[in-house]
Coordinates of C-alpha atoms in Angstrom, one line a residue:
R1 CA 112.4 120.0 77.2
E2 CA 116.3 121.5 77.8
C3 CA 116.3 119.8 81.8
V4 CA 115.8 116.3 82.4
C5 CA 114.7 114.4 85.7
V6 CA 116.6 111.0 85.3
W7 CA 116.4 109.0 88.5
S8 CA 116.8 111.6 91.3
Q9 CA 119.2 113.2 89.0
L10 CA 118.3 116.4 88.1
W11 CA 120.5 117.7 83.9
C12 CA 119.8 120.7 82.4
R13 CA 122.3 120.9 79.0
G14 CA 123.9 117.6 80.1
V15 CA 125.0 118.9 83.3
L16 CA 124.0 118.0 86.5
L17 CA 122.6 121.1 88.7
S18 CA 120.3 118.9 91.8
A19 CA 118.7 116.2 93.2
C20 CA 115.0 116.4 91.0
V21 CA 111.9 116.9 93.4
S22 CA 108.1 117.9 92.3
A23 CA 105.6 119.3 95.0
N24 CA 102.1 120.1 94.8
L25 CA 101.0 123.7 95.8
F26 CA 97.8 122.3 98.0
F27 CA 99.8 118.8 99.6
V28 CA 102.2 121.8 101.4
T29 CA 100.5 121.8 105.6
G30 CA 100.8 125.5 105.3
H31 CA 99.0 126.3 102.3
M32 CA 96.3 123.2 103.5
T33 CA 95.5 124.7 106.1
D34 CA 94.4 128.1 104.0
L35 CA 92.4 125.8 102.9
L36 CA 90.9 124.6 106.0
F37 CA 89.8 128.5 106.9
T38 CA 89.2 128.9 103.9
E39 CA 85.6 125.9 104.3
K40 CA 85.9 127.2 107.4
D41 CA 84.3 130.7 106.3
L42 CA 82.5 128.6 102.9
V43 CA 80.9 126.6 105.7
T44 CA 80.2 129.9 107.6
S45 CA 78.5 131.2 104.8
L46 CA 76.9 127.9 103.9
K47 CA 75.1 128.9 107.6
D48 CA 74.4 132.0 107.0
Y49 CA 71.8 130.8 103.9
I50 CA 69.8 128.1 106.3
R51 CA 69.4 130.3 108.7
A52 CA 67.9 132.7 105.9
E53 CA 66.2 129.7 103.9
E54 CA 64.4 128.8 107.2
S55 CA 63.8 132.2 107.9
K56 CA 61.5 132.9 104.9
L57 CA 59.9 129.8 105.0
E58 CA 59.1 130.3 109.1
Q59 CA 57.1 133.2 107.6
I60 CA 55.5 130.9 104.5
K61 CA 54.6 128.4 106.9
K62 CA 53.0 131.2 110.3
W63 CA 50.9 132.8 106.8
A64 CA 49.8 129.0 105.7
D65 CA 48.8 127.9 108.9
K66 CA 46.9 131.5 109.8
L67 CA 45.0 131.1 106.3
D68 CA 45.0 127.3 106.8
V69 CA 43.2 128.3 110.1
L70 CA 40.7 130.8 108.9
S71 CA 39.8 128.9 106.1
A72 CA 38.8 125.8 107.6
A73 CA 36.3 128.1 110.1
A74 CA 34.9 130.2 106.5
T75 CA 34.1 127.0 104.5
Q76 CA 31.9 125.6 107.7
D77 CA 29.5 128.4 106.6
P78 CA 30.5 130.0 103.4
E79 CA 27.7 132.7 102.8
G80 CA 27.4 132.9 107.3
F81 CA 31.3 134.2 107.0
L82 CA 30.8 136.2 103.3
G83 CA 27.6 137.7 105.0
H84 CA 30.0 140.2 106.9
P85 CA 31.8 143.0 105.2
V86 CA 35.0 142.4 107.0
N87 CA 35.6 138.9 106.4
A88 CA 34.6 139.9 102.5
F89 CA 37.0 142.7 102.5
K90 CA 39.7 140.5 104.0
L91 CA 38.9 137.9 101.1
M92 CA 39.4 140.4 98.3
K93 CA 43.0 142.2 100.1
R94 CA 44.5 138.3 100.5
L95 CA 43.9 137.2 96.9
N96 CA 44.7 140.8 95.1
T97 CA 47.9 141.9 97.0
E98 CA 48.7 139.4 99.8
W99 CA 48.8 136.1 97.8
G100 CA 51.4 138.2 95.3
E101 CA 53.0 139.2 98.1
L102 CA 53.5 135.6 99.6
E103 CA 54.7 134.6 95.4
S104 CA 57.3 137.6 95.8
L105 CA 58.6 135.9 99.3
V106 CA 58.8 131.9 97.8
L107 CA 60.5 133.7 94.7
T108 CA 63.2 135.9 96.8
D109 CA 67.0 134.6 96.1
V110 CA 68.2 134.4 99.3
S111 CA 70.6 132.6 98.7
D112 CA 73.2 134.9 96.4
V113 CA 75.4 135.9 98.8
F114 CA 76.4 132.1 99.7
I115 CA 76.9 131.4 95.8
S116 CA 79.2 134.7 95.4
N117 CA 80.9 134.1 98.5
L118 CA 81.9 130.2 96.7
T119 CA 82.6 131.9 93.2
I120 CA 84.7 133.6 94.6
Q121 CA 86.5 131.2 96.8
R122 CA 86.5 128.7 94.1
Q123 CA 89.2 130.0 92.5
Y124 CA 91.9 128.6 95.1
F125 CA 90.5 124.7 95.3
P126 CA 92.1 122.0 94.5
N127 CA 92.1 120.5 90.9
D128 CA 91.6 116.5 90.0
D129 CA 95.4 117.2 89.6
D130 CA 95.8 118.0 93.0
Q131 CA 92.8 115.3 94.2
T132 CA 95.5 112.7 92.1
G133 CA 98.5 113.9 93.9
A134 CA 97.1 113.3 97.4
A135 CA 95.6 109.9 96.4
K136 CA 99.3 109.0 95.2
A137 CA 100.7 110.3 98.4
L138 CA 98.7 108.2 100.8
M139 CA 99.3 105.2 98.2
R140 CA 103.2 106.1 98.6
L141 CA 103.0 106.4 102.9
Q142 CA 101.0 102.8 102.3
D143 CA 103.8 101.6 100.4
T144 CA 106.8 102.9 102.6
Y145 CA 104.6 102.2 106.0
Q146 CA 103.9 98.6 104.7
L147 CA 99.8 99.8 105.8
D148 CA 97.5 97.4 105.7
T149 CA 94.4 99.9 104.2
N150 CA 92.0 98.7 106.5
A151 CA 93.7 99.8 109.3
I152 CA 93.7 103.6 107.6
S153 CA 90.3 103.5 107.0
T154 CA 89.1 102.2 110.0
G155 CA 91.3 104.8 111.4
E156 CA 93.8 101.9 113.4
L157 CA 96.2 105.0 111.7
P158 CA 95.3 107.7 114.2
G159 CA 92.9 110.0 112.4
L160 CA 89.7 109.8 110.7
T161 CA 88.3 107.0 109.3
L162 CA 87.2 106.8 105.2
T163 CA 83.7 105.6 104.3
V164 CA 82.7 103.5 101.4
D165 CA 82.9 106.6 99.6
D166 CA 86.3 107.4 100.4
C167 CA 87.8 104.0 99.3
Y168 CA 85.9 103.9 96.2
D169 CA 87.5 107.4 95.3
L170 CA 91.3 106.6 96.1
G171 CA 90.7 103.7 93.7
K172 CA 89.4 104.6 91.1
V173 CA 91.7 108.0 91.5
V174 CA 94.9 105.5 90.8
Y175 CA 92.6 102.7 88.3
S176 CA 92.5 106.2 85.9
E177 CA 96.5 105.9 86.6
A178 CA 96.8 103.0 85.1
D179 CA 98.0 100.8 89.2
Y180 CA 96.0 98.1 89.4
Y181 CA 98.2 97.0 91.9
H182 CA 96.3 99.8 94.4
T183 CA 93.0 99.8 92.8
E184 CA 92.3 96.4 93.7
L185 CA 93.5 96.8 97.3
W186 CA 91.6 100.3 97.6
M187 CA 88.4 98.4 96.0
A188 CA 88.7 95.4 98.0
Q189 CA 88.8 97.9 100.9
A190 CA 85.3 99.7 100.0
L191 CA 83.9 95.9 99.1
R192 CA 84.8 95.3 103.1
Q193 CA 82.8 98.1 104.3
L194 CA 79.8 97.4 101.7
D195 CA 80.1 93.5 103.4
Q196 CA 79.6 94.7 106.6
G197 CA 76.8 96.9 106.2
E198 CA 78.0 100.4 105.6
T199 CA 75.9 102.3 103.2
S200 CA 76.2 104.9 100.5
R201 CA 74.2 106.4 98.5
A202 CA 76.9 107.0 95.4
V203 CA 78.9 102.9 95.5
D204 CA 77.3 99.8 95.4
A205 CA 78.8 96.6 95.7
V206 CA 77.9 95.6 91.3
T207 CA 80.3 98.7 90.6
V208 CA 83.3 98.3 93.6
L209 CA 83.0 94.1 91.9
D210 CA 83.3 95.7 88.6
Y211 CA 86.4 97.5 89.0
L212 CA 88.0 94.6 91.6
S213 CA 87.5 92.0 88.4
Y214 CA 89.3 94.0 86.2
S215 CA 92.4 94.8 88.4
V216 CA 93.2 91.6 89.2
Y217 CA 92.9 90.3 85.7
Q218 CA 94.6 92.8 84.7
Q219 CA 97.4 91.6 87.4
G220 CA 97.5 88.4 85.2
E221 CA 94.9 86.8 88.0
L222 CA 92.0 85.0 86.0
E223 CA 90.8 82.6 88.1
R224 CA 89.8 85.8 90.9
A225 CA 88.9 88.2 87.6
L226 CA 86.7 85.1 87.3
E227 CA 85.3 85.2 90.7
F228 CA 84.4 88.4 91.4
T229 CA 82.6 88.3 88.3
R230 CA 79.8 85.3 89.0
R231 CA 79.8 87.8 92.0
L232 CA 79.0 90.6 90.3
L233 CA 76.2 89.1 88.4
D234 CA 74.5 87.2 91.0
L235 CA 73.5 90.5 92.1
D236 CA 72.6 92.3 88.5
P237 CA 72.8 89.0 86.2
T238 CA 71.5 91.7 83.6
H239 CA 75.4 93.9 84.1
Q240 CA 76.8 93.6 79.9
R241 CA 80.2 94.0 80.2
A242 CA 80.3 91.8 83.4
N243 CA 78.2 89.3 81.5
G244 CA 80.7 89.7 77.8
N245 CA 83.9 89.5 80.2
L246 CA 82.7 86.3 82.3
K247 CA 82.8 84.6 78.8
Y248 CA 85.9 85.7 77.9
F249 CA 87.5 84.8 81.1
E250 CA 86.6 81.2 81.3
Y251 CA 87.5 80.9 78.3
Q252 CA 91.3 82.2 78.8
L253 CA 91.0 79.9 81.4
A254 CA 90.5 77.1 79.8
K255 CA 92.9 78.0 77.4
Q256 CA 95.5 79.1 80.7
K257 CA 94.5 75.2 82.2
K258 CA 95.7 73.6 78.6
V259 CA 99.3 74.7 79.5
E260 CA 101.6 72.0 80.3
K261 CA 102.3 72.3 85.0
V262 CA 105.6 73.7 85.0
E263 CA 105.1 76.4 82.2
E264 CA 101.5 77.0 84.7
K265 CA 104.2 77.2 87.8
E266 CA 106.3 79.6 86.0
E267 CA 103.7 81.9 85.6
E268 CA 101.9 81.5 88.8
S269 CA 105.6 82.4 89.9
K270 CA 105.6 86.1 87.9
V271 CA 102.3 87.0 89.1
R272 CA 103.8 86.6 92.3
Q273 CA 105.8 88.8 91.7
R274 CA 104.1 91.2 89.9
R275 CA 101.8 91.7 92.3
E276 CA 104.8 91.3 95.5
S277 CA 106.3 94.9 93.8
K278 CA 107.7 96.2 96.8
D279 CA 110.2 92.8 96.2
D280 CA 111.5 94.1 92.9
Y281 CA 112.5 97.4 92.7
L282 CA 115.9 99.4 93.4
P283 CA 117.4 98.3 95.9
E284 CA 118.1 101.8 97.2
R285 CA 114.0 101.7 97.1
K286 CA 114.0 99.3 99.4
K287 CA 116.4 99.8 101.8
Y288 CA 115.3 103.2 102.1
E289 CA 112.0 102.1 102.6
Q290 CA 113.2 100.2 105.6
L291 CA 115.3 102.4 107.1
C292 CA 112.3 104.4 107.0
R293 CA 109.7 101.7 108.8
G294 CA 113.0 101.4 111.8
Q295 CA 114.3 98.2 110.1
G296 CA 117.7 97.4 108.5
I297 CA 118.9 100.5 111.1
K298 CA 123.2 99.2 111.8
L299 CA 123.2 100.6 115.3
T300 CA 125.2 97.4 116.5
P301 CA 126.4 97.3 120.1
R302 CA 129.8 97.6 119.4
R303 CA 128.5 101.2 117.1
Q304 CA 126.1 102.0 120.0
S305 CA 128.7 102.5 122.9
R306 CA 130.9 104.8 120.4
L307 CA 128.3 107.3 120.5
F308 CA 128.1 109.8 123.7
C309 CA 125.9 112.4 124.8
R310 CA 128.0 116.2 126.4
Y311 CA 128.5 119.3 126.8
Y312 CA 129.7 121.8 124.0
D313 CA 131.8 124.9 124.0
N314 CA 133.7 124.3 120.3
N315 CA 137.0 124.1 121.2
R316 CA 136.1 126.9 124.8
H317 CA 135.0 129.5 122.9
P318 CA 133.1 132.5 124.5
R319 CA 129.6 131.8 123.6
Y320 CA 129.1 128.5 124.7
V321 CA 132.5 128.0 127.9
I322 CA 129.7 129.0 130.5
G323 CA 126.5 127.8 128.7
P324 CA 128.1 124.8 126.4
V325 CA 125.2 123.5 124.1
Q326 CA 123.8 119.8 124.1
Q327 CA 126.4 117.3 121.3
E328 CA 124.6 113.9 120.9
D329 CA 126.4 110.9 118.9
E330 CA 123.6 110.3 116.2
W331 CA 126.2 108.2 114.1
D332 CA 130.0 107.7 114.3
S333 CA 131.2 107.2 111.4
P334 CA 130.7 109.7 108.9
H335 CA 130.0 111.7 111.9
I336 CA 126.5 112.8 112.9
V337 CA 125.9 115.0 115.7
R338 CA 123.0 116.5 116.8
Y339 CA 122.9 120.2 119.5
H340 CA 119.5 119.7 121.6
N341 CA 117.1 123.1 122.5
I342 CA 120.1 125.0 120.0
V343 CA 117.1 127.0 118.3
S344 CA 114.7 129.0 120.6
E345 CA 110.8 128.5 119.9
K346 CA 110.3 131.8 119.0
D347 CA 112.5 132.2 116.6
M348 CA 111.5 128.6 114.6
E349 CA 108.6 130.2 114.0
K350 CA 109.8 133.5 112.8
V351 CA 111.1 131.8 110.5
K352 CA 108.3 129.6 109.3
E353 CA 106.7 132.8 109.1
L354 CA 108.9 134.7 107.2
A355 CA 109.4 131.4 104.5
K356 CA 105.6 130.6 104.9
P357 CA 104.5 133.4 101.8
R358 CA 106.8 132.5 99.9
V359 CA 108.0 128.4 99.6
S360 CA 107.7 128.1 96.0
P361 CA 107.7 124.0 94.4
S362 CA 109.9 122.6 92.6
I363 CA 108.9 121.7 89.4
F364 CA 110.7 118.7 87.5
I365 CA 108.9 115.6 87.9
S366 CA 110.5 112.2 86.8
R367 CA 108.5 109.6 85.2
A368 CA 111.8 107.9 84.8
A369 CA 110.9 105.0 88.1
A370 CA 107.6 105.0 87.7
E371 CA 108.4 103.4 84.0
L372 CA 110.8 101.0 85.6
I373 CA 108.3 100.0 88.8
P374 CA 104.6 99.6 87.4
G375 CA 102.1 99.9 90.0
R376 CA 104.2 101.5 92.4
T377 CA 104.2 104.7 93.1
P378 CA 107.0 106.8 92.3
L379 CA 110.4 107.2 94.7
V380 CA 110.7 110.8 92.6
L381 CA 107.0 112.2 93.4
Y382 CA 106.9 114.1 96.8
Q383 CA 105.5 117.1 98.3
R384 CA 108.1 119.5 99.7
K385 CA 108.1 122.8 99.1
G386 CA 110.8 125.6 100.1
A387 CA 112.3 129.1 100.5
W388 CA 115.3 130.8 100.9
L389 CA 116.5 133.8 103.8
G390 CA 119.2 135.8 103.7
A391 CA 120.8 137.3 106.7
Y392 CA 119.9 140.7 105.7
E393 CA 115.8 140.4 105.9
H394 CA 115.4 139.9 109.2
P395 CA 117.8 139.7 112.3
V396 CA 116.7 135.8 113.6
V397 CA 117.7 134.4 110.6
D398 CA 121.3 136.3 111.2
K399 CA 121.0 135.1 114.8
I400 CA 120.6 131.7 113.3
N401 CA 123.1 131.8 110.6
Q402 CA 125.7 133.2 113.3
L403 CA 124.3 130.7 115.7
I404 CA 125.8 127.8 112.7
E405 CA 128.9 129.2 112.6
D406 CA 129.3 130.0 116.4
V407 CA 128.8 125.7 116.7
T408 CA 130.6 124.6 113.4
G409 CA 133.4 126.7 114.0
L410 CA 132.7 127.0 110.0
N411 CA 132.9 129.9 108.3
V412 CA 128.8 130.8 106.6
K413 CA 129.9 133.9 105.0
T414 CA 130.8 131.8 101.5
A415 CA 127.4 129.4 102.6
E416 CA 124.4 130.0 100.9
D417 CA 121.0 131.4 102.1
L418 CA 118.7 129.6 105.1
Q419 CA 116.6 127.1 103.0
V420 CA 113.4 126.3 104.9
A421 CA 111.5 123.7 103.8
N422 CA 107.6 122.4 104.8
Y423 CA 106.8 118.7 103.8
G424 CA 103.0 118.6 104.0
L425 CA 100.2 115.4 103.1
G426 CA 103.2 112.3 102.4
G427 CA 106.2 114.7 101.8
Q428 CA 109.3 113.8 101.3
Y429 CA 112.6 114.0 100.0
E430 CA 114.3 110.8 97.7
P431 CA 118.1 109.9 98.4
H432 CA 120.7 112.1 97.2
F433 CA 123.8 113.2 98.0
D434 CA 124.7 117.3 98.8
F435 CA 128.0 118.1 97.7
G436 CA 128.3 117.9 93.9
R437 CA 130.4 115.2 92.3
K438 CA 133.4 114.6 90.5
D439 CA 131.2 114.4 87.0
E440 CA 130.0 117.2 87.6
P441 CA 132.6 119.8 88.4
D442 CA 131.0 122.6 87.6
A443 CA 127.4 122.2 89.7
F444 CA 128.3 125.3 92.0
E445 CA 130.6 126.8 89.7
E446 CA 128.5 130.2 89.4
L447 CA 128.8 130.5 93.5
G448 CA 132.8 130.7 92.8
T449 CA 132.7 128.9 96.6
G450 CA 133.8 125.4 96.2
N451 CA 131.2 122.2 97.1
R452 CA 129.1 121.6 100.2
I453 CA 131.9 120.9 103.1
A454 CA 128.5 120.0 105.8
T455 CA 125.1 120.4 106.2
W456 CA 123.2 121.6 108.6
L457 CA 120.0 120.5 109.0
L458 CA 117.8 121.9 112.1
Y459 CA 113.9 120.0 112.5
M460 CA 111.6 122.7 113.7
T461 CA 108.6 120.9 114.4
D462 CA 107.9 117.4 116.1
V463 CA 106.3 114.8 114.0
Q464 CA 103.8 112.5 114.7
A465 CA 105.3 109.9 112.7
G466 CA 107.5 109.0 109.9
G467 CA 109.6 112.1 108.6
A468 CA 112.6 111.1 109.4
T469 CA 115.9 111.8 108.1
V470 CA 118.1 108.6 107.1
F471 CA 121.4 107.5 105.5
T472 CA 120.7 105.4 102.9
D473 CA 124.0 103.4 102.1
I474 CA 125.5 103.3 106.4
G475 CA 122.2 102.2 107.0
A476 CA 121.6 105.6 110.1
A477 CA 118.2 106.9 111.0
V478 CA 117.3 110.0 112.3
K479 CA 114.4 111.1 113.9
P480 CA 113.0 114.6 113.9
K481 CA 112.5 116.3 117.4
K482 CA 111.5 120.1 117.6
G483 CA 114.3 122.1 118.6
T484 CA 117.2 120.2 117.8
A485 CA 120.1 120.8 114.8
V486 CA 121.9 117.6 113.2
F487 CA 125.1 118.4 111.4
W488 CA 127.2 116.6 109.2
Y489 CA 130.5 117.2 106.2
N490 CA 129.9 115.9 103.2
L491 CA 133.7 116.1 102.1
Y492 CA 135.9 114.8 103.9
P493 CA 139.4 116.7 105.3
S494 CA 141.3 116.1 101.6
G495 CA 138.2 117.8 99.2
E496 CA 136.8 114.1 98.1
G497 CA 133.4 113.4 98.6
D498 CA 131.9 111.4 101.1
Y499 CA 129.9 109.1 99.4
R500 CA 128.0 107.8 103.0
T501 CA 126.5 110.5 103.7
R502 CA 123.5 110.0 100.9
H503 CA 120.1 110.6 102.1
A504 CA 116.9 111.1 102.0
A505 CA 113.9 112.6 104.4
C506 CA 111.0 109.9 105.0
P507 CA 107.1 110.5 104.0
V508 CA 105.3 112.1 106.9
L509 CA 103.0 110.2 107.6
L510 CA 101.5 111.7 110.8
G511 CA 101.9 115.6 111.5
N512 CA 103.3 118.5 109.7
K513 CA 106.8 119.0 109.3
W514 CA 109.5 122.2 109.0
V515 CA 112.8 122.0 109.3
S516 CA 115.5 124.7 107.6
N517 CA 118.8 123.6 106.3
K518 CA 122.1 125.5 106.0
W519 CA 124.7 124.3 102.9
I520 CA 128.3 125.6 104.2
H521 CA 130.6 125.7 100.9
E522 CA 134.7 125.2 101.3
R523 CA 136.0 128.9 101.0
G524 CA 136.6 130.4 103.8
Q525 CA 137.4 127.5 105.8
E526 CA 141.5 127.0 105.2
F527 CA 141.9 127.7 108.0
R528 CA 139.0 126.1 110.0
R529 CA 139.4 122.6 109.4
R530 CA 142.6 121.3 107.5
C531 CA 143.4 119.5 104.2
S532 CA 144.5 116.0 104.5
L533 CA 146.4 114.7 101.5
N534 CA 144.6 110.9 102.2
E535 CA 141.6 110.9 100.4
T536 CA 139.4 109.2 102.7
D537 CA 141.3 111.2 105.5

């Protein structure tokens, strides 16, 4: 309780430490990959069990078929059949021993190995909280990228389709969180698919309509709640709760109609505002989501004309005189550059290999945004995991550190360790500053290396959709591209923070995003980046 998260900032004992983050173990692709292989092993074990059961049944079937033929022949002339001593002996033998052996075979439990394997693996399974988190991540993607439930469910978004049961389960999860906005969306989709003829053994239209009527009622739409309730009663006239709701909704609607038209219009406006929740939340979030969708980017033709690509040797650095690096301007002010093909595939794979066993989630979860924005998925809840790699741990880490120093010209000896992060299902990082602000003078006091002067961000995977790095203040968006690194200064030469560098990581819509970043500090840069007396120079 000594630490509290307030709109993307973590305060401990009155000191601002960092941006708030939260994560769930299973949402990160590295760990979800392990679950895939676990499930594959279980399927193999299940098939072994099925084969064992089939083998057992085949033995029983053969025995039954053999006796069926024998019994048919014997019962035609029982006395003649039993008149043969061998037949009499075999009948005694079958009834005395063979039927007992058959009983043992039937009672043999061949599921032991499978059940044992399942019991062992179950300790690694996701729990209810993980399923809820996954559903929330899907809602986050739906909100950020303005995705239609039908597009997600029917596979228009590249990937698998969702069944009626899937849509219903998503609706139930958000219903339990009192998120009636998304409950309506997903229950309506489940109903749509049922109406189109899709069948389900677990879900029927009556159950879906029950959820739908209540969720729209909770959003203030009495007429629609009444409409869904009447449709439910057409299917099940004895539904007790629906009959009670019908009377209540009719009574409430009659009361509402007595209100003056002006007040009624005001109420309708309020309802519309609640339903169009995407327009009544914090301005920065709106900007953030627009940029993630590729909207609102302020790249004017004039600004575009000032952006160039070049071969860069960092002032004739010995490493790059013969083989300069490819540098591209992503933004003019603040100056954001991208370096292409800067780290090899082999080195990136090694970094991921080193990081995978050690990635760990942050534990701080802010509910402030959820309280401010009813019915919306909180911006600060996201799925990201990170690990820190020191230069001493592997030559590749040391090599990348040296590369950063050679390319940027800054001293990395006072920089923080290389941070490696993996963004999984709906993985994002809310808008934040990398540098310590004036109201948090002791942010990096323990390090003794000054403020974060610059950021180096390396993309180690391509992302099919989403996952851009967006700068909310200036309206810039940088798309992830494998093997490229983005670099910018967080501080002016005067040492003042450049508030234009506020940035965020958009949710990963499709794919898997691995990045590594290096936060470079002020100490050691005195003669590498000259100071200026002008605060914004």
